[in-house]
PDB file of C-alpha atoms in Angstrom:
ATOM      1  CA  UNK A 480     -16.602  30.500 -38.338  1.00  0.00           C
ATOM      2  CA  UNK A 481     -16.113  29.509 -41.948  1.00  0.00           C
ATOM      3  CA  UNK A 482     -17.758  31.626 -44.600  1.00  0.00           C
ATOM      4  CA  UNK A 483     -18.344  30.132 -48.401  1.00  0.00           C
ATOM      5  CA  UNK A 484     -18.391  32.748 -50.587  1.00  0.00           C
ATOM      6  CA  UNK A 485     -18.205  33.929 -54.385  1.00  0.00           C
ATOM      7  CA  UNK A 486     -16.927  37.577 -55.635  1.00  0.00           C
ATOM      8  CA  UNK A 487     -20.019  39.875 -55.944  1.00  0.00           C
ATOM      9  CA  UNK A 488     -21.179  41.139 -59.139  1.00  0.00           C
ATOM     10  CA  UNK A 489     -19.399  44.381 -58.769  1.00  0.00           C
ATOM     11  CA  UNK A 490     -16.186  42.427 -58.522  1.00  0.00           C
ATOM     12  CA  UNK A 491     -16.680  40.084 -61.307  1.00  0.00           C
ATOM     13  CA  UNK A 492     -16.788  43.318 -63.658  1.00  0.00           C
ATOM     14  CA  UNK A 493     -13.290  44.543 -62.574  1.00  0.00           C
ATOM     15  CA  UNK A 494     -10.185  43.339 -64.668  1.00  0.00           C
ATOM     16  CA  UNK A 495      -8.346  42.292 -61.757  1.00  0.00           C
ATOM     17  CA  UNK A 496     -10.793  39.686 -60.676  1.00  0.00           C
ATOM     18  CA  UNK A 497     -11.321  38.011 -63.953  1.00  0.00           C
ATOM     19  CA  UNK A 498      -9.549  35.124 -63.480  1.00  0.00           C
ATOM     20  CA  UNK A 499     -11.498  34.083 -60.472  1.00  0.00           C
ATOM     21  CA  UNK A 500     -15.005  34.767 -61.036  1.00  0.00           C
ATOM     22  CA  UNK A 501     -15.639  31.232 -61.408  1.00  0.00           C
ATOM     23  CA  UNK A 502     -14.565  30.362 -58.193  1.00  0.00           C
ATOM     24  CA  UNK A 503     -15.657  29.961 -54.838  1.00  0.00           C
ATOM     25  CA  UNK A 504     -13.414  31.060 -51.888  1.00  0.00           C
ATOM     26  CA  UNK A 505     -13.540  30.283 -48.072  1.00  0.00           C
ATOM     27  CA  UNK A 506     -12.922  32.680 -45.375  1.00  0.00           C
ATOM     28  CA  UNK A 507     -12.056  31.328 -41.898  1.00  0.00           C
ATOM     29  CA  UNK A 508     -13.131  33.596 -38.874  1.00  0.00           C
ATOM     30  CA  UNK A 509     -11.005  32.899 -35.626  1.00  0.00           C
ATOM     31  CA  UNK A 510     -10.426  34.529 -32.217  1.00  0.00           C
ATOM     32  CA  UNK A 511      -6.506  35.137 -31.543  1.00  0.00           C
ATOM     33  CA  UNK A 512      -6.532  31.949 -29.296  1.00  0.00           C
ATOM     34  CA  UNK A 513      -8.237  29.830 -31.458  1.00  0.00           C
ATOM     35  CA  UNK A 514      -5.856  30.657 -34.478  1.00  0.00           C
ATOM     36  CA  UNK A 515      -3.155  29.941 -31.786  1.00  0.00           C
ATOM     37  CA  UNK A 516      -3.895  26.689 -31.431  1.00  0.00           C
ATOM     38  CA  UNK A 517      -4.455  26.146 -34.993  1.00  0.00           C
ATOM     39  CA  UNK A 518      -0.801  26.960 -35.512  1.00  0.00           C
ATOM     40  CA  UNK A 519       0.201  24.972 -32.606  1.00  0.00           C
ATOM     41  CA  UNK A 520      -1.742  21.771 -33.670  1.00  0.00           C
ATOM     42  CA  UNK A 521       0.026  21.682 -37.349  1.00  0.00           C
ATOM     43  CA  UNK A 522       3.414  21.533 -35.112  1.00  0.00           C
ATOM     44  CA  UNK A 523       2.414  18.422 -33.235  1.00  0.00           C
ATOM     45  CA  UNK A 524       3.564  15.725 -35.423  1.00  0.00           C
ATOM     46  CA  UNK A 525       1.625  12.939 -34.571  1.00  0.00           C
ATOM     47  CA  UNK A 526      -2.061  13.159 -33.284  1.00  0.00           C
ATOM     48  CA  UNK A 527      -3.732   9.791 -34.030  1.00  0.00           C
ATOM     49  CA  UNK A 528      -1.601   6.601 -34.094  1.00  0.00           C
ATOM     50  CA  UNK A 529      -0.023   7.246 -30.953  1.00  0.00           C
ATOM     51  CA  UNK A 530      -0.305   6.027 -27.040  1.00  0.00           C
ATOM     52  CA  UNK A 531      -2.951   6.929 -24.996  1.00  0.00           C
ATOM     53  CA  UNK A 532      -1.022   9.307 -22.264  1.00  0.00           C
ATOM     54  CA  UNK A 533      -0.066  11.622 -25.430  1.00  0.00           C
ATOM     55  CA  UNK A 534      -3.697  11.518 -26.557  1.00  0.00           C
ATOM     56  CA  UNK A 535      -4.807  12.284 -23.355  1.00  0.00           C
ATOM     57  CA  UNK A 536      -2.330  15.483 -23.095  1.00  0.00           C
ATOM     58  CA  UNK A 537      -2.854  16.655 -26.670  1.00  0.00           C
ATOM     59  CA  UNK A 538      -7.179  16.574 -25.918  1.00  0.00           C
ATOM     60  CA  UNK A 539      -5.888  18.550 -22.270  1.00  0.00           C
ATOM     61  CA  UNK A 540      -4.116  21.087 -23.933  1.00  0.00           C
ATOM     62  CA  UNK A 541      -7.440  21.532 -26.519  1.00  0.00           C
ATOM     63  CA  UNK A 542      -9.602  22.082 -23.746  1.00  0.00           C
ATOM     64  CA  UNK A 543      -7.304  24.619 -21.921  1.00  0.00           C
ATOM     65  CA  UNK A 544      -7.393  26.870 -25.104  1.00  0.00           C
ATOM     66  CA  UNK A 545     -10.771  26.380 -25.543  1.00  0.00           C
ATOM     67  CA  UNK A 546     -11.126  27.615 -21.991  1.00  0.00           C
ATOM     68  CA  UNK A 547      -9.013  29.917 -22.664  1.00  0.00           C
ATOM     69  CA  UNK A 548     -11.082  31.412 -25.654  1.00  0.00           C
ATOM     70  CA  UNK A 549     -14.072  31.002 -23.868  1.00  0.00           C
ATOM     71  CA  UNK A 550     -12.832  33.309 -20.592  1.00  0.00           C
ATOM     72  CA  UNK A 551     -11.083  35.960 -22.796  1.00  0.00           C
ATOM     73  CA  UNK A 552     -14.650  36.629 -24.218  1.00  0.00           C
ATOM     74  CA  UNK A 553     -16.522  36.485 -20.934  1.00  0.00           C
ATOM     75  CA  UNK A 554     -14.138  38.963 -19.326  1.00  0.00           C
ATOM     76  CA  UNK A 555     -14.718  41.112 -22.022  1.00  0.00           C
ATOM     77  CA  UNK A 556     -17.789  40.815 -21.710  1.00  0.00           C
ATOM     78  CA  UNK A 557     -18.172  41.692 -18.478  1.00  0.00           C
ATOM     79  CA  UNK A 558     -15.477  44.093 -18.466  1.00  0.00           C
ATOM     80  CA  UNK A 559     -17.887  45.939 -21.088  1.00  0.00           C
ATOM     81  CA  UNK A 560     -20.753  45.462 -18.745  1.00  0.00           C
ATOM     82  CA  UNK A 561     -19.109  47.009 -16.036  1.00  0.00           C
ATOM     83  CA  UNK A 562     -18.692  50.141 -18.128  1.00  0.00           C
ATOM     84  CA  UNK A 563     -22.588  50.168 -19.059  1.00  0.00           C
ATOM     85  CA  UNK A 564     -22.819  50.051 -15.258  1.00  0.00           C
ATOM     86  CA  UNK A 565     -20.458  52.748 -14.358  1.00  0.00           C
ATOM     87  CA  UNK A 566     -22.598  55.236 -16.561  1.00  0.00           C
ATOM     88  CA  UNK A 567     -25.503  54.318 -14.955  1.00  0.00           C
ATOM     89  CA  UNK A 568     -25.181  54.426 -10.853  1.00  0.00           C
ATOM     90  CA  UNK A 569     -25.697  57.651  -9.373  1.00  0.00           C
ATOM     91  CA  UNK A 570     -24.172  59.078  -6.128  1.00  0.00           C
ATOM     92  CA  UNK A 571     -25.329  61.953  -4.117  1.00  0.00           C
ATOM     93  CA  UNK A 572     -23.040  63.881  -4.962  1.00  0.00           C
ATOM     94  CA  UNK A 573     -23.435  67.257  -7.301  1.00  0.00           C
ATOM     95  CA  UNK A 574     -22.477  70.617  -6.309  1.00  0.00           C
ATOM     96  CA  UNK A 575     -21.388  73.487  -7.486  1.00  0.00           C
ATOM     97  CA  UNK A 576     -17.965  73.808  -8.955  1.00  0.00           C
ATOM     98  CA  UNK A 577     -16.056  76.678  -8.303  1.00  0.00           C
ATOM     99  CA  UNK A 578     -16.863  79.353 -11.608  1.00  0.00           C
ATOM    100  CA  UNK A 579     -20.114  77.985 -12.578  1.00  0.00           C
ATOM    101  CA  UNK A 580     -18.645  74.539 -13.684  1.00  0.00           C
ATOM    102  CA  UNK A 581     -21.284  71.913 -12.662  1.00  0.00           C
ATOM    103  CA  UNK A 582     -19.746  68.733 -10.864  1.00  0.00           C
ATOM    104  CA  UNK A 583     -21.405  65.088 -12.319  1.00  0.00           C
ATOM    105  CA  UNK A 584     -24.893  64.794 -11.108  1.00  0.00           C
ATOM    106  CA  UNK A 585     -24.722  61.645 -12.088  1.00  0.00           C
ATOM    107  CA  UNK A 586     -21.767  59.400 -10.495  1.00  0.00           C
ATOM    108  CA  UNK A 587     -20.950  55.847  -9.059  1.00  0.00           C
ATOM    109  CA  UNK A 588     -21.949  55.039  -5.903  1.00  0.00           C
ATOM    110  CA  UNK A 589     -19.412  55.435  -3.241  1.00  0.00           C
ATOM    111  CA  UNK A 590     -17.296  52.489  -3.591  1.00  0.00           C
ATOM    112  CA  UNK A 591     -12.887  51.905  -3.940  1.00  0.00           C
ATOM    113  CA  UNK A 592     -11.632  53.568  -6.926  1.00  0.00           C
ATOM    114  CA  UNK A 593     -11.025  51.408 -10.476  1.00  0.00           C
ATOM    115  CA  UNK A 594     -10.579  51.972 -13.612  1.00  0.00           C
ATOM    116  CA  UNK A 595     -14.166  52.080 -14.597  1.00  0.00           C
ATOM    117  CA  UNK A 596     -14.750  54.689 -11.580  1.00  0.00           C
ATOM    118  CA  UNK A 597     -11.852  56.893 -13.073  1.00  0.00           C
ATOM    119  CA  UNK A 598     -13.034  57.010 -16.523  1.00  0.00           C
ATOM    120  CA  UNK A 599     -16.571  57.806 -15.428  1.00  0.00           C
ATOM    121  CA  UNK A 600     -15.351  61.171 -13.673  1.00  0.00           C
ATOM    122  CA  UNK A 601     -12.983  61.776 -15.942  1.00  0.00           C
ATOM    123  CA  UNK A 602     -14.795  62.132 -19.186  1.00  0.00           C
ATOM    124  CA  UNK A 603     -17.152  64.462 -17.149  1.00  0.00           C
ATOM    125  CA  UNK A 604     -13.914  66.394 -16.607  1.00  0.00           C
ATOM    126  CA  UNK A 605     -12.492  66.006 -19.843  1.00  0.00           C
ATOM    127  CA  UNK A 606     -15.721  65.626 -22.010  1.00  0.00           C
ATOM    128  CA  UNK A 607     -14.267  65.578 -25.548  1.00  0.00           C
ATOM    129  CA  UNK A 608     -10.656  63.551 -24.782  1.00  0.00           C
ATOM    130  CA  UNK A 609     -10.404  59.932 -25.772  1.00  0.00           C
ATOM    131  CA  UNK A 610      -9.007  58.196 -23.107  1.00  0.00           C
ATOM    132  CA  UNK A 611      -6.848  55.202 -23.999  1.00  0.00           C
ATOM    133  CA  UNK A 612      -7.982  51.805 -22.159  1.00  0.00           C
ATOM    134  CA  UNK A 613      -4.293  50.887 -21.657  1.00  0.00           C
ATOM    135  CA  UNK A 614      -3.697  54.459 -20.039  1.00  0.00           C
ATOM    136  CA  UNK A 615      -6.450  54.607 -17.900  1.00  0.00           C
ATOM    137  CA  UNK A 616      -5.982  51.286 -16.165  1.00  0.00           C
ATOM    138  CA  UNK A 617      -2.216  52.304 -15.490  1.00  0.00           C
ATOM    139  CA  UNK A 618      -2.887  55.614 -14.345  1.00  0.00           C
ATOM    140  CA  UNK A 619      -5.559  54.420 -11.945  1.00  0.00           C
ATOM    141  CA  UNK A 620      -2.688  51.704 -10.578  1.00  0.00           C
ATOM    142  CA  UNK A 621      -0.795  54.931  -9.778  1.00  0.00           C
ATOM    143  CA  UNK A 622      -3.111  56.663  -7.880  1.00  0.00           C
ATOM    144  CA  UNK A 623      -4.150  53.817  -5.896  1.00  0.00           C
ATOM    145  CA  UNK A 624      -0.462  52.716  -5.027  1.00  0.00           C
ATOM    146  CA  UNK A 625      -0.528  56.023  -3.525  1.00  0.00           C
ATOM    147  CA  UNK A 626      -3.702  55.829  -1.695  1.00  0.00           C
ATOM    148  CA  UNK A 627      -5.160  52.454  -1.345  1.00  0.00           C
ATOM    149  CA  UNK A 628      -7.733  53.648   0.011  1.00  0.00           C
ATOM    150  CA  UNK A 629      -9.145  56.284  -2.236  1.00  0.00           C
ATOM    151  CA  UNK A 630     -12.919  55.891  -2.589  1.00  0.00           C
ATOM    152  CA  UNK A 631     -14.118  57.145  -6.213  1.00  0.00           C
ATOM    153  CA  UNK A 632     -16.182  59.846  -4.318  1.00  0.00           C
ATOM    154  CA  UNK A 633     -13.099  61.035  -2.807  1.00  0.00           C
ATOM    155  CA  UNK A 634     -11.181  61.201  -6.655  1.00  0.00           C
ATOM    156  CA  UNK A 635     -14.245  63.448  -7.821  1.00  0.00           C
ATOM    157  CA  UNK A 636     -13.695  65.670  -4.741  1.00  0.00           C
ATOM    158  CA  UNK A 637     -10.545  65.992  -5.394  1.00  0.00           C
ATOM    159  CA  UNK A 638     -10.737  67.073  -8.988  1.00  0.00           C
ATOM    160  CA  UNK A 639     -13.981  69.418  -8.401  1.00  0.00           C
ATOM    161  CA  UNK A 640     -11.396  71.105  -5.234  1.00  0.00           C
ATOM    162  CA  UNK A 641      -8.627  71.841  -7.438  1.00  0.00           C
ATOM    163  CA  UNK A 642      -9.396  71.326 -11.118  1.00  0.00           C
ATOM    164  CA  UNK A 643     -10.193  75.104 -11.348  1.00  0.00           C
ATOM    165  CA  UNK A 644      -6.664  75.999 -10.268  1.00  0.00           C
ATOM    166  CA  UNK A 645      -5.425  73.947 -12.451  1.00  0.00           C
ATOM    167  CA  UNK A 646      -7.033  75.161 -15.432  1.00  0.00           C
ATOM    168  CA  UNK A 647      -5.856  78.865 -14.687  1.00  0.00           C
ATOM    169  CA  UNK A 648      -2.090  77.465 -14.343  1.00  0.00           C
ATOM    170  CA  UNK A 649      -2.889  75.819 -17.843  1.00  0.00           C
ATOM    171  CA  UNK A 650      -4.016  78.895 -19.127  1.00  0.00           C
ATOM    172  CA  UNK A 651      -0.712  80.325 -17.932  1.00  0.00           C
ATOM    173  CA  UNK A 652       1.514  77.072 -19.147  1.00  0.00           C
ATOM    174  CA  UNK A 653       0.862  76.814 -22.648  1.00  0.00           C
ATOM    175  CA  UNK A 654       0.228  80.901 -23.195  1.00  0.00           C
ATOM    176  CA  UNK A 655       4.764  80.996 -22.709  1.00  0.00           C
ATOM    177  CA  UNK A 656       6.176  81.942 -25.735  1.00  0.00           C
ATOM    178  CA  UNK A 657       9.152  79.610 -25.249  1.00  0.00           C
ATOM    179  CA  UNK A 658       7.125  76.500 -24.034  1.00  0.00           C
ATOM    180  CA  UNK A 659       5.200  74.674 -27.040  1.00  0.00           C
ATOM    181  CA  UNK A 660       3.938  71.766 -24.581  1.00  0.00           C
ATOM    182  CA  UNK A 661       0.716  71.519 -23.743  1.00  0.00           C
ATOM    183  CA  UNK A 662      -0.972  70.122 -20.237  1.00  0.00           C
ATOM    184  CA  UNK A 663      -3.208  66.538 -21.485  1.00  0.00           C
ATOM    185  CA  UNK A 664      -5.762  65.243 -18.764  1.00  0.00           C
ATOM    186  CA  UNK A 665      -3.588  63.099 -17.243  1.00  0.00           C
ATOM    187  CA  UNK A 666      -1.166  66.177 -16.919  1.00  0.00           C
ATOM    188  CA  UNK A 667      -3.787  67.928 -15.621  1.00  0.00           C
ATOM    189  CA  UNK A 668      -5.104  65.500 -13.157  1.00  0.00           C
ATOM    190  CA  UNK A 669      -1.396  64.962 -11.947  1.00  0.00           C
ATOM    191  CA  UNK A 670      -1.412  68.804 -11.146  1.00  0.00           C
ATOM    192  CA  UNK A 671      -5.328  68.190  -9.823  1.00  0.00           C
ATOM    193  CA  UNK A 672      -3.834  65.583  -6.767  1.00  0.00           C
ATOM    194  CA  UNK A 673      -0.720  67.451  -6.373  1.00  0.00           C
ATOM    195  CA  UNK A 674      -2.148  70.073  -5.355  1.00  0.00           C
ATOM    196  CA  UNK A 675      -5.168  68.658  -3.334  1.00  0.00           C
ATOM    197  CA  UNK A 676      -2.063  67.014  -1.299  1.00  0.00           C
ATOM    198  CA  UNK A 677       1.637  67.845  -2.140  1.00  0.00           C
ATOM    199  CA  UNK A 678       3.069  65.023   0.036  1.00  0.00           C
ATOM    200  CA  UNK A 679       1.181  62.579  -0.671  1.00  0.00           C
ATOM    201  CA  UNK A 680       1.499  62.843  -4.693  1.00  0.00           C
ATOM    202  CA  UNK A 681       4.686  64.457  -4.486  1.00  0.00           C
ATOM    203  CA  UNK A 682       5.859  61.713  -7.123  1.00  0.00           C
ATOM    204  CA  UNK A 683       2.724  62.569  -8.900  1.00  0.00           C
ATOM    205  CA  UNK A 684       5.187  65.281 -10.677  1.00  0.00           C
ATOM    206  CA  UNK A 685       8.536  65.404 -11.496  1.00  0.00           C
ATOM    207  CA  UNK A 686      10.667  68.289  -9.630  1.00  0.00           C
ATOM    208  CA  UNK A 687      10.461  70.689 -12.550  1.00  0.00           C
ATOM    209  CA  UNK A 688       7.221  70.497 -13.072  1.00  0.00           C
ATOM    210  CA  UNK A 689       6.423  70.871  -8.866  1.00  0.00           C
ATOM    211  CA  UNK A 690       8.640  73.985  -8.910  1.00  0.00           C
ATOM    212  CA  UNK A 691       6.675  75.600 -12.069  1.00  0.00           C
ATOM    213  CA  UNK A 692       3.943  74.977 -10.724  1.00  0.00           C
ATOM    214  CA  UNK A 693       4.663  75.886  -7.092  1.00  0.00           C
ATOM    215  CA  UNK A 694       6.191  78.815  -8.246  1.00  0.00           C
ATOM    216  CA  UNK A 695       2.975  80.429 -10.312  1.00  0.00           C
ATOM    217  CA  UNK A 696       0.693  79.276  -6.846  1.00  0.00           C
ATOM    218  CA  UNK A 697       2.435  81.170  -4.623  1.00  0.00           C
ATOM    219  CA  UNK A 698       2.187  84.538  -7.023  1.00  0.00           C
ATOM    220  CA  UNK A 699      -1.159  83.815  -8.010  1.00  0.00           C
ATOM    221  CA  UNK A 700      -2.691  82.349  -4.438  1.00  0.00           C
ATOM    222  CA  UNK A 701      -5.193  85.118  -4.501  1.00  0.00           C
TER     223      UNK A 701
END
């Protein structure tokens, strides 16, 4: 996209832009890729007087960044769609969370867990945390190295199970006078699977923090 433009009036008043009120500027608009090739194309030497087979490759490699472009904006796109459509399915599910806390009564259908099915049930969770794209989609890898199979029904059962628990220990974490850390979500939803099942997200935590938190469950079980 190339805009023409002139400096507004506002600008034309200011001593710095004096010497260029009489001009007009362009400003060219360009997706990453497309400002890729642009470089690129200024390093090939020789575009026009040349044989056909170069032609040929240099009008290839055009069209592959032009794909290119054109994918990187439908996946994000869709990937933006798929996050409209995560807020909107419902599942059945919506009970009662242990001390009044009310699980989602509105959650995506039953289906394998991915990022946009994490993110869903965890801003219920976590309501006021911004959750980093980047973080989300690597956190959700880990969890579903660990169980392939993990439905996003069976995540939210997880976290309504446990997340409770959890919170107490939290209390109880970041109230020691010698300890200035602090438990995040993804801390929290660490201790959340731990303790839903201990061997099978053992690696969820390291060793210190499974025998911290081991060690305040078994004096605070009841």
């Amino acid at each position: 996209m190339h805009l023409d433009l002139k400096l507004g009036e506002t600008r034309r008043e200011m001593p710095e832009y004096k010497a260029f009120v009489g001009f007009n500027f362009e400003i060219q608009i360009r997706t990453i890729i497309q400002d890729s090739w642009s470089v690129l194309d200024h390093k090939i030497k020789y575009k026009k007087s040349i044989p056909n087979f170069l032609r040929r490759r240099i009008n290839t490699l055009a069209a592959l960044f032009e794909l290119a472009d054109r994918e990187f904006k439908e996946i994000r796109l869709a990937t933006e769609a798929e996050i409209e459509k995560a807020k909107s399915e419902e599942t059945e599910d919506s009970h009662t969370l242990p001390e009044g806390q009310v699980g989602p009564t509105k959650l995506l259908k039953n289906g394998r867990l991915n990022a946009f099915g994490f993110l869903k049930i965890a801003k219920h969770f976590f309501k006021d945390y911004e959750f980093e794209d980047f973080k989300v989609d690597g956190f959700t890898e880990e969890i579903v190295a660990i169980e392939p199979e993990i439905t996003r029904t069976d995540f939210n059962e997880y976290m309504k199970a446990t997340i409770s628990k959890v919170k107490q220990y939290q209390i109880y974490f970041e109230s020691q006078g010698e300890s200035k850390e602090s438990l995040n979500p993804f801390t929290i939803i660490r201790h959340c699977l731990y303790l839903n099942d201990k061997e099978k997200y053992s690696s969820f935590l390291t060793n210190v923090s499974k025998e911290a938190f081991d060690k305040w469950l078994s004096e605070n079980d009841g």
